[in-house]
Amino acid sequence: MTVLAAAAPAPAAEPSCYSRLTNEWFCLDYVRDRREEILDATSQHLLITVLAVALGVALAVPLALLARRLPRLESSVLGLSTGLYTVPSIALFPLLVPFTGLTMTTVVIGLALYALTVLVRAFLEGLRSVPDDVRESARGLGYGAGRLLLRVEMPLALPVVMAGLRVATVSTVALTTVGSLVSYGGLGNLIRDGVTTNFRAELLTAAVLCVVIAFVLDALIVLAERLLTPWTRAGRTTRTGRAAA
């Protein structure tokens, strides 16, 4: 009679580092297993940020030009753009929903309005930084108002404008997370879920990615500024050489 040996029980699989039993902050298993979800949230976060800043720039330029052309309206324009930032997002987004619905457009418009606080002032101060003698020289060469703005004033205003654009972009990356109020918050959706369910790996991963996006976009703006304003590097090099001599 053949006696069959009882099969040994299979060893129990260890719980993953993001299971309810462990719930660790640092967990590569979570990143690997939820990679598609993380990439989708990151892409949405980046898209909302870029669209909001672009819309903010498109609105800030005419407002800054209006304030410069009509000085009596400057305080009103600056007051309006600054006052918008005082409206809480929890109130602003619901005010936009009847017109734009629960869509990404709601978040983009809301964030663009917030960005005006920095961008309008940056464009206005940038245009003011252009020396008057440079304008007079350009007019003496036959430059009209439009050509003077595009060929002389805007290039010289770029360093100040870019500084404001950096601040607006980084703040928009952070504010995009608030879009989770209408389910379009990019990484903010993961942060909200991580806080609600005490999901540590999800919360930390989303937060770190927000910081990474902010650093990358800031670095790209700095690089763009250097490419668009080569004369500023030449000026710094000349001053450094004189100091060394």
GROMACS .gro file of C-alpha atoms in nm:
model
  245
    1MET     CA    1   0.000   0.000   0.000
    2THR     CA    2   0.147   0.329  -0.110
    3VAL     CA    3   0.131   0.604   0.141
    4LEU     CA    4   0.112   0.951  -0.013
    5ALA     CA    5   0.298   1.209   0.183
    6ALA     CA    6   0.092   1.512   0.272
    7ALA     CA    7   0.187   1.808   0.064
    8ALA     CA    8   0.370   2.072   0.260
    9PRO     CA    9   0.178   2.396   0.283
   10ALA     CA   10   0.311   2.671   0.056
   11PRO     CA   11   0.480   2.953   0.242
   12ALA     CA   12   0.257   3.255   0.282
   13ALA     CA   13   0.348   3.543   0.056
   14GLU     CA   14   0.481   3.845   0.238
   15PRO     CA   15   0.248   4.145   0.224
   16SER     CA   16   0.355   4.425  -0.007
   17CYS     CA   17   0.498   4.738   0.146
   18TYR     CA   18   0.178   4.929   0.069
   19SER     CA   19  -0.066   4.674   0.209
   20ARG     CA   20  -0.285   4.766   0.504
   21LEU     CA   21  -0.062   4.555   0.727
   22THR     CA   22   0.255   4.751   0.654
   23ASN     CA   23   0.152   5.081   0.488
   24GLU     CA   24   0.505   5.215   0.449
   25TRP     CA   25   0.589   5.564   0.326
   26PHE     CA   26   0.862   5.454   0.084
   27CYS     CA   27   0.734   5.175  -0.138
   28LEU     CA   28   0.867   5.092  -0.484
   29ASP     CA   29   0.610   4.814  -0.516
   30TYR     CA   30   0.337   5.077  -0.519
   31VAL     CA   31   0.516   5.274  -0.794
   32ARG     CA   32   0.555   4.960  -1.007
   33ASP     CA   33   0.205   4.825  -0.952
   34ARG     CA   34   0.026   5.158  -0.998
   35ARG     CA   35   0.257   5.298  -1.265
   36GLU     CA   36  -0.017   5.368  -1.518
   37GLU     CA   37  -0.233   5.548  -1.263
   38ILE     CA   38   0.064   5.760  -1.149
   39LEU     CA   39   0.161   5.849  -1.507
   40ASP     CA   40  -0.196   5.951  -1.590
   41ALA     CA   41  -0.215   6.176  -1.283
   42THR     CA   42   0.127   6.327  -1.357
   43SER     CA   43   0.036   6.396  -1.720
   44GLN     CA   44  -0.290   6.559  -1.619
   45HIS     CA   45  -0.112   6.771  -1.356
   46LEU     CA   46   0.148   6.889  -1.606
   47LEU     CA   47  -0.112   6.964  -1.875
   48ILE     CA   48  -0.332   7.169  -1.639
   49THR     CA   49  -0.031   7.366  -1.514
   50VAL     CA   50   0.098   7.451  -1.862
   51LEU     CA   51  -0.247   7.548  -1.994
   52ALA     CA   52  -0.323   7.762  -1.690
   53VAL     CA   53   0.008   7.952  -1.709
   54ALA     CA   54  -0.030   8.000  -2.085
   55LEU     CA   55  -0.382   8.138  -2.039
   56GLY     CA   56  -0.257   8.357  -1.756
   57VAL     CA   57   0.012   8.505  -1.982
   58ALA     CA   58  -0.242   8.564  -2.260
   59LEU     CA   59  -0.462   8.759  -2.016
   60ALA     CA   60  -0.179   8.939  -1.834
   61VAL     CA   61  -0.017   9.096  -2.142
   62PRO     CA   62  -0.318   9.305  -2.256
   63LEU     CA   63  -0.398   9.399  -1.896
   64ALA     CA   64  -0.041   9.520  -1.838
   65LEU     CA   65  -0.043   9.716  -2.165
   66LEU     CA   66  -0.377   9.872  -2.071
   67ALA     CA   67  -0.245   9.974  -1.730
   68ARG     CA   68   0.063  10.131  -1.889
   69ARG     CA   69  -0.128  10.314  -2.158
   70LEU     CA   70  -0.393  10.445  -1.917
   71PRO     CA   71  -0.214  10.517  -1.586
   72ARG     CA   72  -0.541  10.607  -1.416
   73LEU     CA   73  -0.652  10.245  -1.460
   74GLU     CA   74  -0.330  10.093  -1.324
   75SER     CA   75  -0.446  10.074  -0.963
   76SER     CA   76  -0.776   9.919  -1.073
   77VAL     CA   77  -0.604   9.656  -1.290
   78LEU     CA   78  -0.354   9.565  -1.020
   79GLY     CA   79  -0.625   9.568  -0.754
   80LEU     CA   80  -0.844   9.335  -0.959
   81SER     CA   81  -0.566   9.090  -1.039
   82THR     CA   82  -0.452   9.087  -0.676
   83GLY     CA   83  -0.804   9.061  -0.540
   84LEU     CA   84  -0.871   8.745  -0.740
   85TYR     CA   85  -0.600   8.566  -0.541
   86THR     CA   86  -0.789   8.634  -0.218
   87VAL     CA   87  -1.089   8.430  -0.339
   88PRO     CA   88  -1.055   8.077  -0.192
   89SER     CA   89  -1.038   7.802  -0.450
   90ILE     CA   90  -1.313   7.617  -0.266
   91ALA     CA   91  -1.538   7.911  -0.363
   92LEU     CA   92  -1.390   8.005  -0.701
   93PHE     CA   93  -1.417   7.663  -0.865
   94PRO     CA   94  -1.786   7.612  -0.774
   95LEU     CA   95  -1.857   7.962  -0.913
   96LEU     CA   96  -1.713   7.853  -1.248
   97VAL     CA   97  -1.884   7.513  -1.258
   98PRO     CA   98  -2.224   7.646  -1.387
   99PHE     CA   99  -2.042   7.789  -1.691
  100THR     CA  100  -1.771   7.529  -1.755
  101GLY     CA  101  -1.904   7.217  -1.583
  102LEU     CA  102  -1.703   6.962  -1.389
  103THR     CA  103  -1.423   6.969  -1.644
  104MET     CA  104  -1.056   7.048  -1.670
  105THR     CA  105  -1.152   7.387  -1.813
  106THR     CA  106  -1.283   7.492  -1.472
  107VAL     CA  107  -0.946   7.428  -1.310
  108VAL     CA  108  -0.746   7.587  -1.592
  109ILE     CA  109  -0.949   7.910  -1.583
  110GLY     CA  110  -0.939   7.930  -1.205
  111LEU     CA  111  -0.561   7.881  -1.191
  112ALA     CA  112  -0.506   8.130  -1.473
  113LEU     CA  113  -0.696   8.393  -1.275
  114TYR     CA  114  -0.478   8.323  -0.972
  115ALA     CA  115  -0.163   8.355  -1.184
  116LEU     CA  116  -0.264   8.708  -1.289
  117THR     CA  117  -0.161   8.833  -0.945
  118VAL     CA  118   0.204   8.776  -1.031
  119LEU     CA  119   0.201   8.796  -1.410
  120VAL     CA  120   0.031   9.135  -1.456
  121ARG     CA  121   0.272   9.302  -1.215
  122ALA     CA  122   0.570   9.122  -1.372
  123PHE     CA  123   0.483   9.241  -1.724
  124LEU     CA  124   0.415   9.594  -1.602
  125GLU     CA  125   0.739   9.617  -1.406
  126GLY     CA  126   0.930   9.461  -1.694
  127LEU     CA  127   0.808   9.727  -1.936
  128ARG     CA  128   0.894   9.997  -1.684
  129SER     CA  129   1.249   9.866  -1.657
  130VAL     CA  130   1.321   9.960  -2.020
  131PRO     CA  131   1.528  10.283  -2.018
  132ASP     CA  132   1.358  10.589  -2.168
  133ASP     CA  133   1.662  10.674  -2.380
  134VAL     CA  134   1.635  10.332  -2.547
  135ARG     CA  135   1.274  10.406  -2.641
  136GLU     CA  136   1.368  10.749  -2.774
  137SER     CA  137   1.649  10.601  -2.982
  138ALA     CA  138   1.412  10.341  -3.130
  139ARG     CA  139   1.155  10.608  -3.215
  140GLY     CA  140   1.431  10.812  -3.378
  141LEU     CA  141   1.505  10.511  -3.599
  142GLY     CA  142   1.144  10.506  -3.717
  143TYR     CA  143   1.001  10.236  -3.488
  144GLY     CA  144   0.624  10.251  -3.452
  145ALA     CA  145   0.438  10.157  -3.134
  146GLY     CA  146   0.389   9.793  -3.229
  147ARG     CA  147   0.741   9.740  -3.356
  148LEU     CA  148   0.885   9.922  -3.054
  149LEU     CA  149   0.695   9.690  -2.820
  150LEU     CA  150   0.785   9.365  -2.995
  151ARG     CA  151   1.142   9.440  -3.104
  152VAL     CA  152   1.270   9.659  -2.821
  153GLU     CA  153   1.057   9.673  -2.507
  154MET     CA  154   0.952   9.310  -2.469
  155PRO     CA  155   1.303   9.165  -2.522
  156LEU     CA  156   1.449   9.407  -2.266
  157ALA     CA  157   1.165   9.333  -2.024
  158LEU     CA  158   1.219   8.957  -2.044
  159PRO     CA  159   1.444   8.918  -1.735
  160VAL     CA  160   1.179   9.073  -1.510
  161VAL     CA  161   0.895   8.893  -1.689
  162MET     CA  162   1.071   8.557  -1.663
  163ALA     CA  163   1.124   8.605  -1.290
  164GLY     CA  164   0.751   8.657  -1.249
  165LEU     CA  165   0.675   8.363  -1.478
  166ARG     CA  166   0.887   8.135  -1.260
  167VAL     CA  167   0.694   8.235  -0.947
  168ALA     CA  168   0.359   8.198  -1.123
  169THR     CA  169   0.449   7.855  -1.264
  170VAL     CA  170   0.573   7.708  -0.937
  171SER     CA  171   0.269   7.838  -0.747
  172THR     CA  172   0.040   7.697  -1.017
  173VAL     CA  173   0.199   7.353  -0.979
  174ALA     CA  174   0.103   7.364  -0.612
  175LEU     CA  175  -0.246   7.507  -0.671
  176THR     CA  176  -0.326   7.247  -0.937
  177THR     CA  177  -0.369   6.993  -0.657
  178VAL     CA  178  -0.674   7.190  -0.540
  179GLY     CA  179  -0.842   7.091  -0.867
  180SER     CA  180  -0.926   6.764  -0.693
  181LEU     CA  181  -1.234   6.952  -0.570
  182VAL     CA  182  -1.381   6.895  -0.916
  183SER     CA  183  -1.190   6.569  -0.979
  184TYR     CA  184  -0.933   6.734  -1.206
  185GLY     CA  185  -0.639   6.787  -0.975
  186GLY     CA  186  -0.378   6.566  -1.136
  187LEU     CA  187  -0.155   6.446  -0.856
  188GLY     CA  188  -0.389   6.625  -0.617
  189ASN     CA  189  -0.640   6.343  -0.673
  190LEU     CA  190  -0.384   6.096  -0.540
  191ILE     CA  191  -0.294   6.324  -0.250
  192ARG     CA  192  -0.660   6.360  -0.153
  193ASP     CA  193  -0.711   5.984  -0.171
  194GLY     CA  194  -0.390   5.922   0.026
  195VAL     CA  195  -0.501   6.156   0.303
  196THR     CA  196  -0.856   6.019   0.313
  197THR     CA  197  -0.751   5.653   0.330
  198ASN     CA  198  -0.419   5.702   0.513
  199PHE     CA  199  -0.243   5.553   0.210
  200ARG     CA  200   0.112   5.662   0.287
  201ALA     CA  201   0.289   5.544  -0.028
  202GLU     CA  202   0.032   5.711  -0.252
  203LEU     CA  203   0.047   6.038  -0.057
  204LEU     CA  204   0.427   6.059  -0.051
  205THR     CA  205   0.472   5.958  -0.416
  206ALA     CA  206   0.226   6.221  -0.538
  207ALA     CA  207   0.382   6.491  -0.319
  208VAL     CA  208   0.734   6.413  -0.440
  209LEU     CA  209   0.620   6.419  -0.803
  210CYS     CA  210   0.466   6.765  -0.749
  211VAL     CA  211   0.802   6.891  -0.627
  212VAL     CA  212   0.978   6.730  -0.924
  213ILE     CA  213   0.739   6.894  -1.171
  214ALA     CA  214   0.798   7.233  -1.008
  215PHE     CA  215   1.177   7.195  -1.029
  216VAL     CA  216   1.169   7.077  -1.391
  217LEU     CA  217   0.940   7.356  -1.512
  218ASP     CA  218   1.144   7.617  -1.323
  219ALA     CA  219   1.465   7.485  -1.481
  220LEU     CA  220   1.308   7.497  -1.828
  221ILE     CA  221   1.205   7.860  -1.778
  222VAL     CA  222   1.557   7.951  -1.662
  223LEU     CA  223   1.701   7.778  -1.970
  224ALA     CA  224   1.455   7.959  -2.198
  225GLU     CA  225   1.550   8.292  -2.040
  226ARG     CA  226   1.919   8.230  -2.105
  227LEU     CA  227   1.849   8.140  -2.466
  228LEU     CA  228   1.626   8.442  -2.523
  229THR     CA  229   1.846   8.697  -2.346
  230PRO     CA  230   2.208   8.622  -2.446
  231TRP     CA  231   2.308   8.985  -2.383
  232THR     CA  232   2.256   8.940  -2.008
  233ARG     CA  233   2.520   8.665  -2.001
  234ALA     CA  234   2.759   8.885  -2.198
  235GLY     CA  235   2.707   9.165  -1.949
  236ARG     CA  236   2.776   8.937  -1.653
  237THR     CA  237   3.089   8.801  -1.822
  238THR     CA  238   3.219   9.153  -1.886
  239ARG     CA  239   3.161   9.258  -1.525
  240THR     CA  240   3.330   8.943  -1.397
  241GLY     CA  241   3.632   9.002  -1.620
  242ARG     CA  242   3.666   9.360  -1.500
  243ALA     CA  243   3.639   9.252  -1.137
  244ALA     CA  244   3.909   8.988  -1.189
  245ALA     CA  245   4.138   9.245  -1.353
   0.00000   0.00000   0.00000
